Amino acid sequence: MTNTVQITTLGALTSGQDWRVTLPHAQPYPQLFWITRGQGVLMLGGTRRGVGAHNLIYVPAFSLVSLEMGRQSIGLVATCPLSLADGLPETPRQLRIRDVSAISELTGLFEAAQREATSQKPFFENALAAHMGLISVWLCRQLALPENDVPKEKAAARLAARFCTLVSAPDASLHTMAEHAETLGVTPTHLTRACKAATGRTAADILTQSILHKALCALHDTDATAKTISQQLHFGSPAYFTRFIQHHTGSPPSSLR
């Protein structure tokens, strides 16, 4: 990630590697997803929600998220460097936009930013930052509307959100699900039930899948050896790491590079 705003399509974001968005993960920068067609399922802020056309999904930096969209889905994604995130909210949000003028305005803002990113004209970075500022203003105006007030969450969702915050930390793989439950002051069974009710995934699944995402990113995006990656992710041994990847992907680490 550079210091420049990046605008891409939903399809280009994964480049055929759907796991990059479908597995629970956290990025060190904010992202906005503007879904214009299709349906899917989102896990964000410790809850599982449906996604449809004209949904804006805001994911703050270091927030655990997963997004599963149908093959015919269309959307644009804005990735914002932390240096330009001052005008963005601190909490994750999903907005279902029904007002035609608001839909048209946001689509225009995204498309203008996308054209600027493609043009690579002189000072395009400055222009992209300005476009990001306008998108931030649009978002803040929508959040100020009464219909977009945050609904009161159930206890299970609040606990799941706290667990997802722990899992999004860089050192999350140092601890087992049971140790995370102890940190939260609940039993592993209670945590598992709460996460299942709120997200559709057990607590162990969320933790395991987030580790798998980090492992796959390291295998695809770096030259680090399997041994080094296994050490970084706190696996007991390179052999255990290899078995972990083989079990979850059907392929050994060497064939994924």
mmCIF file of C-alpha atoms in Angstrom:
data_model
loop_
_atom_site.group_PDB
_atom_site.id
_atom_site.type_symbol
_atom_site.label_atom_id
_atom_site.label_comp_id
_atom_site.label_asym_id
_atom_site.label_seq_id
_atom_site.Cartn_x
_atom_site.Cartn_y
_atom_site.Cartn_z
ATOM 1 C CA MET A 1 0.000 0.000 0.000
ATOM 2 C CA THR A 2 1.381 3.385 -1.036
ATOM 3 C CA ASN A 3 0.444 6.868 0.132
ATOM 4 C CA THR A 4 -1.906 7.217 -2.842
ATOM 5 C CA VAL A 5 -5.632 6.498 -2.910
ATOM 6 C CA GLN A 6 -6.315 3.400 -5.001
ATOM 7 C CA ILE A 7 -9.552 2.820 -6.915
ATOM 8 C CA THR A 8 -10.240 -0.599 -8.407
ATOM 9 C CA THR A 9 -13.098 -2.865 -9.355
ATOM 10 C CA LEU A 10 -14.288 -5.589 -7.046
ATOM 11 C CA GLY A 11 -13.066 -8.215 -9.504
ATOM 12 C CA ALA A 12 -9.626 -6.664 -9.933
ATOM 13 C CA LEU A 13 -9.191 -6.489 -6.169
ATOM 14 C CA THR A 14 -8.933 -10.280 -5.960
ATOM 15 C CA SER A 15 -7.605 -11.085 -9.474
ATOM 16 C CA GLY A 16 -9.299 -14.464 -9.295
ATOM 17 C CA GLN A 17 -8.048 -15.173 -5.769
ATOM 18 C CA ASP A 18 -11.396 -14.944 -3.982
ATOM 19 C CA TRP A 19 -9.840 -15.904 -0.659
ATOM 20 C CA ARG A 20 -8.383 -12.396 -0.450
ATOM 21 C CA VAL A 21 -11.848 -11.090 0.478
ATOM 22 C CA THR A 22 -13.817 -14.190 1.507
ATOM 23 C CA LEU A 23 -11.496 -15.204 4.352
ATOM 24 C CA PRO A 24 -11.659 -13.059 7.515
ATOM 25 C CA HIS A 25 -8.816 -10.547 7.413
ATOM 26 C CA ALA A 26 -7.779 -7.068 8.524
ATOM 27 C CA GLN A 27 -5.924 -4.482 6.461
ATOM 28 C CA PRO A 28 -3.725 -1.661 7.832
ATOM 29 C CA TYR A 29 -5.749 0.928 5.893
ATOM 30 C CA PRO A 30 -9.427 1.874 5.433
ATOM 31 C CA GLN A 31 -11.464 0.575 2.492
ATOM 32 C CA LEU A 32 -14.843 1.505 1.016
ATOM 33 C CA PHE A 33 -16.790 -0.990 -1.103
ATOM 34 C CA TRP A 34 -19.533 0.444 -3.331
ATOM 35 C CA ILE A 35 -21.625 -2.494 -4.535
ATOM 36 C CA THR A 36 -23.717 -1.586 -7.577
ATOM 37 C CA ARG A 37 -24.959 -5.029 -8.605
ATOM 38 C CA GLY A 38 -25.261 -8.484 -7.082
ATOM 39 C CA GLN A 39 -25.828 -10.104 -3.727
ATOM 40 C CA GLY A 40 -23.596 -11.574 -1.093
ATOM 41 C CA VAL A 41 -22.765 -12.026 2.570
ATOM 42 C CA LEU A 42 -20.647 -9.737 4.730
ATOM 43 C CA MET A 43 -19.013 -10.322 8.100
ATOM 44 C CA LEU A 44 -18.122 -6.992 9.661
ATOM 45 C CA GLY A 45 -18.070 -5.594 13.169
ATOM 46 C CA GLY A 46 -18.817 -8.994 14.652
ATOM 47 C CA THR A 47 -22.040 -9.592 12.713
ATOM 48 C CA ARG A 48 -23.103 -11.385 9.547
ATOM 49 C CA ARG A 49 -25.245 -9.356 7.139
ATOM 50 C CA GLY A 50 -26.667 -9.649 3.672
ATOM 51 C CA VAL A 51 -25.302 -7.412 0.922
ATOM 52 C CA GLY A 52 -27.171 -6.154 -2.119
ATOM 53 C CA ALA A 53 -27.044 -3.529 -4.829
ATOM 54 C CA HIS A 54 -26.344 0.049 -3.744
ATOM 55 C CA ASN A 55 -24.708 -0.981 -0.491
ATOM 56 C CA LEU A 56 -21.736 1.005 0.778
ATOM 57 C CA ILE A 57 -19.443 -0.953 3.091
ATOM 58 C CA TYR A 58 -16.913 1.025 5.120
ATOM 59 C CA VAL A 59 -14.100 -0.984 6.722
ATOM 60 C CA PRO A 60 -11.768 1.008 9.019
ATOM 61 C CA ALA A 61 -8.112 0.071 9.264
ATOM 62 C CA PHE A 62 -7.397 -3.069 11.325
ATOM 63 C CA SER A 63 -11.061 -4.188 11.283
ATOM 64 C CA LEU A 64 -11.810 -7.854 10.646
ATOM 65 C CA VAL A 65 -13.939 -8.367 7.539
ATOM 66 C CA SER A 66 -14.947 -11.017 5.031
ATOM 67 C CA LEU A 67 -17.065 -10.511 1.920
ATOM 68 C CA GLU A 68 -18.564 -13.219 -0.261
ATOM 69 C CA MET A 69 -20.211 -11.895 -3.434
ATOM 70 C CA GLY A 70 -21.871 -13.727 -6.319
ATOM 71 C CA ARG A 71 -20.039 -14.110 -9.625
ATOM 72 C CA GLN A 72 -22.199 -11.511 -11.373
ATOM 73 C CA SER A 73 -21.592 -8.854 -8.722
ATOM 74 C CA ILE A 74 -20.172 -5.473 -9.701
ATOM 75 C CA GLY A 75 -18.617 -2.877 -7.452
ATOM 76 C CA LEU A 76 -15.826 -0.376 -6.938
ATOM 77 C CA VAL A 77 -13.351 -0.317 -4.062
ATOM 78 C CA ALA A 78 -11.515 2.705 -2.685
ATOM 79 C CA THR A 79 -8.430 2.030 -0.583
ATOM 80 C CA CYS A 80 -7.324 5.007 1.475
ATOM 81 C CA PRO A 81 -3.902 5.546 3.083
ATOM 82 C CA LEU A 82 -4.000 6.312 6.787
ATOM 83 C CA SER A 83 -2.609 9.782 6.110
ATOM 84 C CA LEU A 84 -5.892 10.695 4.373
ATOM 85 C CA ALA A 85 -8.286 8.926 6.744
ATOM 86 C CA ASP A 86 -8.964 11.784 9.169
ATOM 87 C CA GLY A 87 -12.430 12.472 7.724
ATOM 88 C CA LEU A 88 -13.534 8.849 7.852
ATOM 89 C CA PRO A 89 -15.469 7.230 10.740
ATOM 90 C CA GLU A 90 -13.738 5.089 13.345
ATOM 91 C CA THR A 91 -16.308 2.281 13.306
ATOM 92 C CA PRO A 92 -17.294 -0.105 10.491
ATOM 93 C CA ARG A 93 -20.573 0.610 8.733
ATOM 94 C CA GLN A 94 -22.827 -0.811 6.058
ATOM 95 C CA LEU A 95 -25.298 1.546 4.406
ATOM 96 C CA ARG A 96 -28.163 0.513 2.134
ATOM 97 C CA ILE A 97 -28.702 3.535 -0.077
ATOM 98 C CA ARG A 98 -32.207 3.928 -1.470
ATOM 99 C CA ASP A 99 -32.267 7.603 -2.471
ATOM 100 C CA VAL A 100 -31.733 7.842 -6.232
ATOM 101 C CA SER A 101 -29.860 11.143 -6.076
ATOM 102 C CA ALA A 102 -27.506 9.827 -3.366
ATOM 103 C CA ILE A 103 -26.808 6.691 -5.444
ATOM 104 C CA SER A 104 -26.062 8.785 -8.516
ATOM 105 C CA GLU A 105 -23.822 11.156 -6.565
ATOM 106 C CA LEU A 106 -21.697 8.418 -5.004
ATOM 107 C CA THR A 107 -21.405 6.471 -8.261
ATOM 108 C CA GLY A 108 -20.225 9.667 -9.951
ATOM 109 C CA LEU A 109 -17.630 10.289 -7.251
ATOM 110 C CA PHE A 110 -16.229 6.764 -7.525
ATOM 111 C CA GLU A 111 -16.173 6.820 -11.317
ATOM 112 C CA ALA A 112 -14.462 10.237 -11.393
ATOM 113 C CA ALA A 113 -11.804 8.942 -8.989
ATOM 114 C CA GLN A 114 -11.373 5.814 -11.110
ATOM 115 C CA ARG A 115 -10.852 7.898 -14.269
ATOM 116 C CA GLU A 116 -8.280 10.021 -12.467
ATOM 117 C CA ALA A 117 -6.417 6.935 -11.254
ATOM 118 C CA THR A 118 -6.381 5.508 -14.785
ATOM 119 C CA SER A 119 -5.240 8.736 -16.438
ATOM 120 C CA GLN A 120 -1.972 9.022 -14.467
ATOM 121 C CA LYS A 121 -1.886 12.726 -15.332
ATOM 122 C CA PRO A 122 0.528 15.032 -13.508
ATOM 123 C CA PHE A 123 -0.594 15.572 -9.900
ATOM 124 C CA PHE A 124 -3.112 12.717 -10.154
ATOM 125 C CA GLU A 125 -2.244 11.739 -6.560
ATOM 126 C CA ASN A 126 -3.434 15.154 -5.391
ATOM 127 C CA ALA A 127 -6.612 14.795 -7.423
ATOM 128 C CA LEU A 128 -7.264 11.342 -5.967
ATOM 129 C CA ALA A 129 -6.862 12.703 -2.448
ATOM 130 C CA ALA A 130 -9.423 15.401 -3.279
ATOM 131 C CA HIS A 131 -11.843 12.808 -4.667
ATOM 132 C CA MET A 132 -11.376 10.720 -1.515
ATOM 133 C CA GLY A 133 -12.217 13.784 0.535
ATOM 134 C CA LEU A 134 -15.482 14.227 -1.372
ATOM 135 C CA ILE A 135 -16.371 10.564 -0.862
ATOM 136 C CA SER A 136 -15.661 10.997 2.867
ATOM 137 C CA VAL A 137 -17.975 14.019 3.006
ATOM 138 C CA TRP A 138 -20.695 12.036 1.199
ATOM 139 C CA LEU A 139 -20.330 9.227 3.747
ATOM 140 C CA CYS A 140 -20.450 11.553 6.745
ATOM 141 C CA ARG A 141 -23.598 13.229 5.399
ATOM 142 C CA GLN A 142 -25.281 9.848 4.990
ATOM 143 C CA LEU A 143 -24.273 8.770 8.497
ATOM 144 C CA ALA A 144 -25.878 11.922 9.882
ATOM 145 C CA LEU A 145 -29.299 10.908 8.515
ATOM 146 C CA PRO A 146 -31.745 9.433 11.084
ATOM 147 C CA GLU A 147 -32.346 6.316 8.973
ATOM 148 C CA ASN A 148 -28.661 5.446 9.273
ATOM 149 C CA ASP A 149 -28.496 5.478 13.062
ATOM 150 C CA VAL A 150 -26.611 2.496 14.450
ATOM 151 C CA PRO A 151 -29.073 -0.135 15.740
ATOM 152 C CA LYS A 152 -28.544 -1.525 19.219
ATOM 153 C CA GLU A 153 -26.560 -4.745 19.034
ATOM 154 C CA LYS A 154 -27.386 -7.953 20.859
ATOM 155 C CA ALA A 155 -25.011 -9.318 23.480
ATOM 156 C CA ALA A 156 -23.749 -12.048 21.138
ATOM 157 C CA ALA A 157 -22.838 -9.492 18.488
ATOM 158 C CA ARG A 158 -21.027 -7.307 21.016
ATOM 159 C CA LEU A 159 -18.966 -10.267 22.236
ATOM 160 C CA ALA A 160 -18.238 -11.399 18.681
ATOM 161 C CA ALA A 161 -17.087 -7.875 17.820
ATOM 162 C CA ARG A 162 -14.678 -7.867 20.759
ATOM 163 C CA PHE A 163 -13.321 -11.245 19.669
ATOM 164 C CA CYS A 164 -12.886 -10.018 16.078
ATOM 165 C CA THR A 165 -10.905 -7.063 17.419
ATOM 166 C CA LEU A 166 -8.541 -9.478 19.152
ATOM 167 C CA VAL A 167 -8.226 -11.614 16.018
ATOM 168 C CA SER A 168 -7.389 -8.583 13.875
ATOM 169 C CA ALA A 169 -4.286 -7.868 15.991
ATOM 170 C CA PRO A 170 -0.941 -8.787 14.362
ATOM 171 C CA ASP A 171 -0.079 -11.225 17.175
ATOM 172 C CA ALA A 172 -3.484 -12.976 17.232
ATOM 173 C CA SER A 173 -1.974 -16.266 16.065
ATOM 174 C CA LEU A 174 0.127 -16.378 19.251
ATOM 175 C CA HIS A 175 -3.000 -17.353 21.176
ATOM 176 C CA THR A 176 -5.536 -20.142 20.909
ATOM 177 C CA MET A 177 -9.267 -19.544 20.781
ATOM 178 C CA ALA A 178 -9.509 -20.640 24.428
ATOM 179 C CA GLU A 179 -6.866 -18.073 25.425
ATOM 180 C CA HIS A 180 -8.770 -15.349 23.580
ATOM 181 C CA ALA A 181 -11.921 -16.427 25.440
ATOM 182 C CA GLU A 182 -10.058 -16.109 28.732
ATOM 183 C CA THR A 183 -8.966 -12.590 27.754
ATOM 184 C CA LEU A 184 -12.621 -11.725 27.105
ATOM 185 C CA GLY A 185 -13.691 -13.215 30.450
ATOM 186 C CA VAL A 186 -15.941 -15.938 28.987
ATOM 187 C CA THR A 187 -15.738 -19.683 28.451
ATOM 188 C CA PRO A 188 -14.713 -21.061 25.042
ATOM 189 C CA THR A 189 -18.171 -22.623 24.717
ATOM 190 C CA HIS A 190 -19.921 -19.313 25.315
ATOM 191 C CA LEU A 191 -17.627 -17.513 22.891
ATOM 192 C CA THR A 192 -18.210 -20.170 20.254
ATOM 193 C CA ARG A 193 -21.997 -19.900 20.602
ATOM 194 C CA ALA A 194 -21.920 -16.103 20.467
ATOM 195 C CA CYS A 195 -19.733 -16.006 17.344
ATOM 196 C CA LYS A 196 -21.838 -18.652 15.626
ATOM 197 C CA ALA A 197 -25.030 -16.740 16.358
ATOM 198 C CA ALA A 198 -23.626 -13.375 15.261
ATOM 199 C CA THR A 199 -21.400 -14.298 12.321
ATOM 200 C CA GLY A 200 -22.374 -17.788 11.176
ATOM 201 C CA ARG A 201 -18.832 -18.941 12.010
ATOM 202 C CA THR A 202 -17.484 -20.421 15.207
ATOM 203 C CA ALA A 203 -14.772 -18.542 17.087
ATOM 204 C CA ALA A 204 -12.242 -21.221 16.139
ATOM 205 C CA ASP A 205 -13.214 -20.914 12.463
ATOM 206 C CA ILE A 206 -12.741 -17.135 12.519
ATOM 207 C CA LEU A 207 -9.300 -17.433 14.095
ATOM 208 C CA THR A 208 -8.196 -20.284 11.822
ATOM 209 C CA GLN A 209 -9.426 -18.598 8.638
ATOM 210 C CA SER A 210 -7.742 -15.313 9.538
ATOM 211 C CA ILE A 211 -4.437 -17.165 10.026
ATOM 212 C CA LEU A 212 -4.976 -18.924 6.688
ATOM 213 C CA HIS A 213 -5.456 -15.538 5.006
ATOM 214 C CA LYS A 214 -2.157 -14.266 6.420
ATOM 215 C CA ALA A 215 -0.400 -17.459 5.335
ATOM 216 C CA LEU A 216 -1.752 -17.295 1.780
ATOM 217 C CA CYS A 217 -0.825 -13.607 1.472
ATOM 218 C CA ALA A 218 2.716 -14.416 2.571
ATOM 219 C CA LEU A 219 2.977 -17.327 0.116
ATOM 220 C CA HIS A 220 1.603 -15.345 -2.834
ATOM 221 C CA ASP A 221 3.003 -11.877 -2.146
ATOM 222 C CA THR A 222 6.458 -12.480 -0.649
ATOM 223 C CA ASP A 223 9.530 -14.591 -1.270
ATOM 224 C CA ALA A 224 9.674 -15.790 2.345
ATOM 225 C CA THR A 225 10.236 -19.502 2.764
ATOM 226 C CA ALA A 226 7.581 -21.738 4.260
ATOM 227 C CA LYS A 227 9.837 -22.096 7.301
ATOM 228 C CA THR A 228 10.014 -18.325 7.767
ATOM 229 C CA ILE A 229 6.263 -17.909 7.331
ATOM 230 C CA SER A 230 5.575 -20.696 9.803
ATOM 231 C CA GLN A 231 7.762 -18.921 12.356
ATOM 232 C CA GLN A 232 6.119 -15.541 11.692
ATOM 233 C CA LEU A 233 2.671 -17.051 12.234
ATOM 234 C CA HIS A 234 3.825 -18.997 15.314
ATOM 235 C CA PHE A 235 3.312 -22.518 13.997
ATOM 236 C CA GLY A 236 5.019 -25.249 16.003
ATOM 237 C CA SER A 237 7.081 -26.395 13.030
ATOM 238 C CA PRO A 238 7.351 -25.982 9.233
ATOM 239 C CA ALA A 239 5.863 -29.465 8.873
ATOM 240 C CA TYR A 240 2.782 -28.441 10.844
ATOM 241 C CA PHE A 241 2.473 -25.327 8.679
ATOM 242 C CA THR A 242 2.648 -27.468 5.530
ATOM 243 C CA ARG A 243 -0.080 -29.782 6.858
ATOM 244 C CA PHE A 244 -2.215 -26.753 7.764
ATOM 245 C CA ILE A 245 -2.005 -25.332 4.229
ATOM 246 C CA GLN A 246 -2.542 -28.743 2.635
ATOM 247 C CA HIS A 247 -5.622 -29.374 4.785
ATOM 248 C CA HIS A 248 -7.291 -26.035 4.040
ATOM 249 C CA THR A 249 -6.369 -25.592 0.373
ATOM 250 C CA GLY A 250 -5.742 -29.099 -0.896
ATOM 251 C CA SER A 251 -2.256 -28.080 -2.042
ATOM 252 C CA PRO A 252 1.167 -27.852 -0.379
ATOM 253 C CA PRO A 253 2.732 -24.402 0.112
ATOM 254 C CA SER A 254 5.228 -24.975 -2.733
ATOM 255 C CA SER A 255 2.463 -25.311 -5.336
ATOM 256 C CA LEU A 256 0.728 -22.101 -4.275
ATOM 257 C CA ARG A 257 3.639 -19.846 -5.201
#
